[in-house]
Every structure is written in structure tokens, then in C-alpha cells.
Amino acid sequence: MEVLLLEIEDPGCFWVTMKGCEPYIVDDIEYKNLNAEMNQFYDKSYKDVDEVKPPTVEEGQICVVFSEELKCWCRAVIKSIMYCTDHYQTECFLVDYAKHIFVKSKDIRVALEAFMRIPYRAKKCRLFRTKPVTLRIDFCEDTAKIVPARRWDSAATRYFQNLLKATTQMKAKLCAVEGNTFDVFLYVTIKDEKVCVNDDLVSKNFARFEEAKENTGSCADYQENQTSLNAESLPMKIVNPAHAFRPVLFQEKIPTNLETGLAVSSSFLEETYKRSSTDLNESTASIVKAIPVLPFKENTAVCPDRLQQFLNSHPLKTHIIEDDQQSFQNLSEERNFVCLSNKIEPSSILETAPLFDGLKKELTRKKFLGPNFTESYCWPPVARGCDVVAISYQGDDPFLYIPPVLTFLQSGSCYKALPNRNGPLALILCPGWKKAHLVFELLKTYERCSRQLHPMLIILGQNKEEARSVKIRGCEVIVTTPYSLLRLFEHHSLLFCRLCHLVLDEIEVLFSDAIEQVFTILDCYKKAIITEEWEYSPHQIIAVGTRWNKHIPRLIKEFMNDPYIVITAMEEASIYGNVQQVVQPCMNSERTAVLLKILDFAHNNLQKVLVFTNSVNEVEMIHKVLKSNSIFSLKIHEKSECSFQYIIEQWTKKYISGTHVVLVLTDDCMQSLRITDATCVIHFSFPSPRIFGQRLHTVSDNFCNVMKDSSVDQQYTKARSVILLTENSNACHALGILHYLQHAEAEIPPELHDFMAKMLEAEEDKKFSRPLCAYLKTFGTCKSRTACPDRHQINLQIDVCQNIPDKIIQTPGCVTILPLHIVNATNYFGRIVDKQKDQYTILAEEINEYFKKPSNKTTVKNVEKLAFYGLCEKTLFHRVQVLEISPKEEENLFFNVKIKYIDEGRTSQVQSYQLLHLPAKFQCLPPQAVEFVVCRVKPIDNEIEWNPKVTHYIHHKIKGKLHEAKIVHTLGNTAWVDPMVRVTRLSDLKMSVNEYNVRSEILSTGLGTDNPEHITQLQKLCGHIKALDDVKNLEPLSVKEDTAGPKNVSNPQSMSIQENSTENCNSSRITFGDHQCDGVVAQTKETEDSTLHQHKCFYPEIKWFQNEETVTMKVKIASVADCKCEFSKEKVVFSACSGDKLYLADMELHQYILAEKSTCVIKDKEAIIVLVKEKKGAWCKLLKNKNPHVSLDFEHWEDFEDKNPFPVGTKKLYCPAAVTEELVESSEDSETESDE
């Protein structure tokens, strides 16, 4: 669980409060509400204070006291009582704040039971089985030994306090409870590195683990650690046997450098790196260092059968056994690796970092401990003004370059030779507006301690006036995106005249999304610095990222000057080092034969080959096969009789050219052997991504720095990595490795492409119950499907409901929508409004009228999940549904619940007591909230999220206002609309005016662009659904008769298209009469054509007549094919094809029918539907709501003179009411047409 520190006494006594939403955690809002209620009660409720005073006061008593510091009443426990001259003074412990205060006994109040139902906020904790130690010095025997202590010394407590105060996140794992004290393993996060505090105190010899002595046995290595105090014996080496037995492993590995024999130790928390002194030749192609550090892991265990190996190894060298299901990035948690093109002396502590003093003070004030591993190598060259390329798992962190760049900018003398013009000294290119905002905020934060740089954030749309109006006077740092910069450059041609520092943030994303723009900017920068005035001025390019990119070599060769390349990601370093990756598919039974074939090659140079397996049996088997084929091989595994020293000696021997040295080993031997000079790695057993990176490290000495020597052929490689992919390879691991090989541009056999496709499909199937991807809905595509947690395929049960609510309507005409909750510029929640008789409006009036009576405001006692309730918000009452409620919280007096406004679509957190009982009559109407997506528009510049400026503008433009919209596609509860127009009706003049088109308004901001493939992509997604086999699935495409009445419906086959119309709201069209939808639907010819092309579902013309027992419907479709008709008690769904057109009629009947007796037949290529009435008699109309495509068939008359009160000659139409209704409607339509 995540915790927040409240107070520290020592590692054996500290207080925290729990954070999160677990069942056993009470939210902070609950405590705030409790405080508010207590303050109201004790301040105002009782005029006579004596009524709430306790009759007696004693130690341990629970009470309520007033805190002058917190300015509120607090729950407390009396710790001690002291007698003063005229009163009693009590020491109280505030159980919610972990504070001690002194109050007079007369100021103590009784704690009511209602205020004690919520658990105490402050939880008393201690480190689990972590006990204090001290150093006992025996001057007589001249020795010192670490022994258990009764209390924590001041140094341990101070270190513990500093550690906890420096953390950015703190988590605790509960292991035991004793009394009111929680025994925990405490984990803190410092600069993205996770530290187990229990382990850290033990590793620093501030503490010991309690059970260490129970398992030490008689081994000499586990005797009490004694160290001579003689000067010759220093430095002291303390061995702590607890390392092998504590529940969570935290062990420091001190490797031995093979060249110098010196021990290398590293600890991030000590902020110091002690590195071996190795003389490096300047002509060396690359420098590769593997510098182990403390592995901070939460769930790590020691394998028992490796204990003997642990005891026989270096005193502080242990093996880390970790879960294989981790990503490449976790490699950095086990060991810090760096690949350098030039020698760099790292700055690992803040005091010696190459930053100016003011910035160091500001960083210290913000509790910044020091540079992390990558920063320690990046900061020195950046601060010297050198070109730098940094690839790291933390490559998206702006702190890799911001502090040293700010430091360089302080030296104003470097820029005196520059022309005295307006223009920035530093330019930071970010991949998108969101990252640019983050970088700009960091610059503003740390610019306060430096000279005034006046940084600017420039995000420009496509409006040229906006770019022309930008003023950059006095600005020395600009943060922007490539697209925005080029738009600015069009109107500010001198933008590069003073530019010295160009930073490319997240270089792999920039090259992926805007490669042309980036190289255009680089060309402009290169041309600007070739003038004479730049001879004595700095010019620097910094590129940072998380992955190596194939375009980085061009960046280095054409635009950089001997850059410092810093790569701390092992897998990316292997791509930079030109390691040849080979994938060899084979059957599991054929692996040995394939292995022999790989090894059967002749080479002029010495070949050192490592064959990795994950089992001892495989090592033995491979070793025997190699020996039987006369291949010199070595073997090593955890049960091997050979020592590591012997294997290292054999491996490092000098061999003649052309010799093959093969070592077969298990993965757990890599740490002890520390091999880095292998020329080939064969993955006999398929690796996990984490293990794969560790295996690649064994060839790091043979990385080729092709940047240094242009004569080196790109295809030439000294190192190879061969992966044997079999049918038994772990599917999850295989997908990750294959993605990496694609990134490395390795040659992947064709048969593996189908395998990858199946694996990706399987990964998608795991997301089948997830919501449909928001990016897919909003833009039609998702840029990162593999990383996206949501679904990217149709789920019929979720997306195409079997009983789609009436509010989701697909009509070739228009609907009126009311946006109520704006998610972003194109995504809203709201309602579909029926202008003739809106059922929700009537319901809302009834609900508000009902709750006006105080007697009807019944608070819900037992809140149930997914139940419907009423909620008062200001003066209005809403229907809400409970989404989440913690089971534990139900026992409390007040608790939070997460609710959804079912008629608006938004969610919120409210108190349980605010929920009101909602009568069943108000729950009959289904939830009205519909998700609307405006089609054919997306953010500019390949952005995946809308700029807040656009969302803010649209929010104020459309929220709470009625709009006319045409629904072009539906899935589940989502309707895609195109267009969506605000229409103002001028009733006096019988005309309506289109105020604006929402899509046009988005485009007018300059931050949106056309997205013509939006609906096409969605229809492709739905393409595998057979419309004729799943008629219900196409129900959203049908015409609902109760949408907006006859005045809002038009025939798509006869839809008018205005040639000269535009989407620009400035040229608003005016339409007369009541047909305001004509003005909405009439868009440009191109828009209508595309919409009609996308929307191929038509409502057929239907004629009907009846007799006493049946209703007959004739569907007027020429050449009917693939006809299908489904009957239910109150609904008929008909679908058919004619040529390339699909016809669909979803009809809700006025009265009930016998579905099992009703039929549909094809006669003379015409569909005839016969409905058998449930009750005999005349129907006054066929459908519940009128549809212009359904009309009476006057050609069929029946003789019912005895039942028809309206005789018309000798033949009469059965049910004259229907005739009258149709005639009246026909008259109204003709009258409307005449008005127009």
C-alpha cells in the first residue's frame, strides 16, 4: 500500500497514513468531513460547555481536544497528566496527525461514539524484524564488532529521517501486527529508484535482521564480524550474514575488475561511485562499463540451493534471482551499464556536479538527492557545451539536459560575439504540446535561481496570423514542437541568428512523427552557424531518448561534431554496437542439430561463443554433444564441480586465431563470470526480455563504433546474437523479443510474421472485455496498439447491444442533441432530445417536483452498487447510479461513493448520505446519456490528444446548448455525428439560422485538421460482422420513428445537396418554414457524397393493410435478395439486399402480435410480411410512432360495413382512424411544402 509519512521517532517507531482506494483504507475526504462535523458540533452545538466535558480525566482516555496549530478539534489520547498551580496540564497524542500537544484539563471534551467510527488516521509502524545494532570496541583486544543494541542510535535515526524525507513515493508491505503497531517492509522511491529501507539500514550496518542468528549455523563466514583496529588492516570489511536469509533481498555486489583487480562499489543513496581506475586508449572504438549498484527490489528471494555458492563467493557478492516476467527496463535495476563513445568522468553527487551554485541550492531545497546514473554521465559533456546523444530507460526525463544547459547559459561572455538581435540562445524541440508544457514548467521553476532567460512556450496552429503576432524580444529559451517552429520561422526569418543550443527531446518520437521537419530545422541551424561570427560562439546539439533510431547516425555524421554518445540501455547499446541479431526457427527436438550447424563455420579470428540455457540438464547434454563432435567446450552451472575461477582462467587464455572457444552455461552464472568479450551468443533456451539484455552484455567489448570510423562497413559486425525459436518458446517473451528485433531491423524469417500476427491477435483477445479504445473512437486509429490497454476489435456484447436503447438512433435525417459533459474537443456526453415530446424533460420536471416536498427526501441507509438514486446538486435533482463502493466503508457512518449521472454521462464522488431514495416510477425511463463523437477532424501535427485551448473553446461554445446533428454511425452507447450544427430558430420569421458547425469551429482554431478516413476506419473495424446474419447488430443503423418527428426526417435517397454551401459558419444559410434540418444536413456536395458512400443502409418503402386477424405489409424493394425478417411480440426487424444497397427496417408496433405465427415470404421478387394479431380487432395505426416511409395501401379494401362507421361507396377501408391519420399527415406535409 502507498503511505504518507506523518512523524518519525526512530526506525522502530514512526507514524504514517495510508493512501489509495483499497477496502481497508479510509479516504482523506472522510477525515476532512469528520473534522468539519466535529468543529461544527463542539463550536456551535452546545452552549453549555459542561455538557461535553468529561467527568474525570485519566491516562489512556480517548477524548477530543482543540489544536491551536491545526486550528481545529482533534481526536486524541491522553498520554500523561501533570499538576500545575491552578490546573491540570495533560499531554495528548493526536491520533489522526501523530502530534503531541499540551492542553489544560478544562479544555478536554468527551469523544462521541459517532466521531469514533472511522479508524485513526495515524498508523504506528516499525520496520519488520529490523533491530538496532551498535559498534562495540574492545581496546584490550584491539578489535571492534557489531552487536545488537537496545535502542536506535542517533546516526541510524538521522539517516532514516533523511532517507524518508528525500523520497517522492513511499510504500509499505504489512507483515505482522502486534498490539497497535504495524510491522512493515518500507519501500521508498528516490529519483525513480526503489529502495527497501529495511535492507538499506542492514546494508549500512545500522541494523540487523532478527532471525539471522537462527540460520547461521557453524560456518566461519557467519561468525561475529571482527575487524582489527590496526592501521594496516584498514579499511574495515564487515560481513553481514543476514543477507542470505532475510525475506526481502537487498544485497550489494562488489565485482572485481578483471584488468586491475580493484573492487568496484556503488550506492545511489550514498551518492558516490567508486570506480576502478582503468587506463583507456583514446583510439578505443567504444568504452563499455558495467558498474553494479544496489538492486532495489520489492519481491526478491534467495534461492536456497545457491547458498553454498553464496558462501564461497566474495563476502558481499550475491546472486539476484528475479521474476522473468519483467521488461527490458528492469535490467537497470540490477546493474548499471553504460556504453560511451568518449571517456567521461561521471559526476555522481550534487556537490561535485557541473552546475552553478544557485541551481545546486535550489535543487537541495527541493530535496534533490543527486544525479542518477545516466545524468551523472550526461551532465558533464552537456555543461561543457559538447554535442551529446543520450539513450536511456529514463531518456524521456528533461532533467537529463535542463540543469547543465541552464548552467551553460549563465556564462554570458560566451555569447558576446553573437549579433545583437532578437532571437533565442536555446531551442528545445519536444514531440508534442504535452511534453512541451512539462519542459516549460521545469524551466520556469529553475530559471528563478538563474539570470533572467525569459523562456517562452510556443505552440502554434495553422492560422498564419497567430504565428505573425508572436513576439520573441528578450526571450533566450524557446520550448516548442517541430511543426510549430517551422510555422514561426515562416514569419521570423532571423530565428536561428543567435541560436547556440538545440535540444531534441525524445529523439525517437521526433524522428517517428516529424522526421522531415526535424531535418529541415537541423539544416537551417547548420546554415546559420557557418558564418564567421560563429567561429568563437558555442554551437551544441543535444539529443535524448529512450530508444536508438536508425536516423541517429545521420544526425551524428551530418550535424554533430565528435559527440559524446551515452547509452545506458543494454539492448539499445547492442543496436548502436551493430550486433547482428539472427532468429533461427526450429523444432524443439532439432535444437541440438541447429546448434552444431551454427558452430560449424570457419573464421580467421578467435571466436568466443556462449551458449545459454536455463537448466542444468541442458548444459550437460549440450556439453556432451559438443565433445562428441570434437568441439572444444567448457561448462558451468550451479551444480558444476568446476570453480568459477577455473572457467575464467580458461576463458581468458590466449588462443591462436581461428580457435573456437565454446562455454555452455546457465543464466545464473553470468554475474559471477562477468564475461564481456564474447563474440557470439547463442540463446539455446528462449530468454525473457530481461535475461536477453543481460546475455547481450557478454558481447559488449565487441560493440563496433561505426560512428568513429567511417571506413567501417555498416554490415560488418564483430558480435552476433542467435536466437533459437521453437514451438515451446514462451509466447509472451517471444512477442517482446520479436518486437525488439523489428526495432533492431534484424532479418526475421517470413514464417515468423504469421506467428507474430497470431501473437498480436492473442494479446488483443486478452483485452476483449476492456472498453473500446478511446483513440479508435475519436480518430479512427490508435498509434500504439501493443501498449494500449484497451480493446481494438468489436465485442458484439458490448459494442453492438442486442437491445439498443431508443436513445441511440440512426437516421438519415437529423436529431437534436444536448451536450452536457465535454471530455475533449470532439468527444461529449449528452442527450438526444425529442422536440415534440421529450420524455426526459417531463421526467426531470416530475423528479424536481417530487423532491420539493421535504418528506420525500429520504436518505438511503443501505447503499447498493449499481443501484439508482436521486441526488441534489444545487437546486436540481438528478438520477445517479452507484459505480463503486468499498465494502469496508459500509460500516462507517459516512463514506464516499463513486456515482454516474446516468442522464448526463459524467461521474463524481459524493457522500453516501447525499443519496436519496428514488421511486421506481422515476427509474422506468432508461439512462439518457449518450456519447457523441464529432467525425472527420483530428489534432494537427500527429498529436494524439487535443490541445486544451481547443477543448476549452468548444466547452464554452456548446455545453448546455441544443444542436442539430446527423448520426452516421453507432456502436454500443456511442454515436458518431457529422455534421453537428447549432441552429437558431426565428419563430416570427419562420426560418432558422445555422450559427456554427462544431467541426468548422474546431478547424477555425488552427489546431485541428481534416480526418477523412475516420468513419471508413470504423466501418472497416465492423467489416467482419455480417449485416444479414446479425440483423440486431445493425439496429443502430435503422431509422427510429420516435427520433424527432416527421419534420426532422428526410429521405437519404432524395436528400438535397447544395452545390455552393460551405461549412463556414460565417456564411450561414437561412431556411424558411419548419424544416430547420434542411439547413443542417445541406452541406457541401463532397461532404454529402462521402456520407452517403459511408452510409449504405436505407429504409424501404412499406405499404400496409389489415383485416380483423392479420396485418399485411408489402416491402417495395425491386429484386429482393438475402431477405431476413425477425419477429418479437412488439417489434419486427426486416433486412434485405437489392444490388449493392442494404435495406433495413426496425419497426416498433402499435399493438402486440403472435411472433411464432407471423411470416415473411417473397412473391414476385417482393417481400410480403403477414403479422398475426394477438387480439382480434382493428388497429388505428401500425407503428407506435409515425414513419414517412410507412403508409396505408389504399388498393386493398375489405367489406366490414357492420364495423365501419364511415361508409365510402360500396368498399370501405378497415380501421378508418388510420385513414384519417394518414390523410391529416399528408395534408400537413403538402401544406409545409407550399409554405416553402
PDB file of C-alpha atoms in Angstrom, residues 23 102 113 228 255 272 280 302 392 544 602 638 660 668 672 713 738 819 851 1015 1037 1045 1061 1132 1154 1182:
ATOM      1  CA  PRO A  23     -11.161  -1.712   1.048  1.00  0.00           C
ATOM      2  CA  PHE A 102      -0.321  20.068  25.825  1.00  0.00           C
ATOM      3  CA  GLU A 113     -19.319   7.479  19.568  1.00  0.00           C
ATOM      4  CA  SER A 228      41.392  -5.291  13.682  1.00  0.00           C
ATOM      5  CA  PRO A 255      32.681  -7.025  -8.549  1.00  0.00           C
ATOM      6  CA  THR A 272      29.099   8.187  -4.544  1.00  0.00           C
ATOM      7  CA  LEU A 280      41.845   3.945 -21.601  1.00  0.00           C
ATOM      8  CA  VAL A 302      17.203 -16.040  -2.257  1.00  0.00           C
ATOM      9  CA  SER A 392      18.460   5.621 -21.570  1.00  0.00           C
ATOM     10  CA  VAL A 544      17.992  12.403 -25.721  1.00  0.00           C
ATOM     11  CA  ALA A 602      35.464 -21.230 -40.174  1.00  0.00           C
ATOM     12  CA  GLU A 638      25.222 -24.028 -10.166  1.00  0.00           C
ATOM     13  CA  HIS A 660      36.627 -21.633 -31.244  1.00  0.00           C
ATOM     14  CA  ASP A 668      22.568 -17.521 -13.112  1.00  0.00           C
ATOM     15  CA  SER A 672      29.908 -14.413 -11.286  1.00  0.00           C
ATOM     16  CA  ASP A 713      31.204  -1.137 -43.296  1.00  0.00           C
ATOM     17  CA  LEU A 738      10.441 -10.139 -31.761  1.00  0.00           C
ATOM     18  CA  PRO A 819     -24.073  18.149 -24.919  1.00  0.00           C
ATOM     19  CA  PHE A 851     -38.305  16.199  -4.183  1.00  0.00           C
ATOM     20  CA  ILE A1015     -15.692   6.688 -40.368  1.00  0.00           C
ATOM     21  CA  LEU A1037     -28.282   1.942 -38.417  1.00  0.00           C
ATOM     22  CA  GLY A1045     -40.896  13.517 -35.636  1.00  0.00           C
ATOM     23  CA  SER A1061     -22.703  25.574 -49.488  1.00  0.00           C
ATOM     24  CA  VAL A1132     -40.451  -6.530 -36.446  1.00  0.00           C
ATOM     25  CA  LEU A1154     -48.105 -13.544 -32.267  1.00  0.00           C
ATOM     26  CA  LEU A1182     -49.334   0.205 -37.493  1.00  0.00           C
TER      27      LEU A1182
END
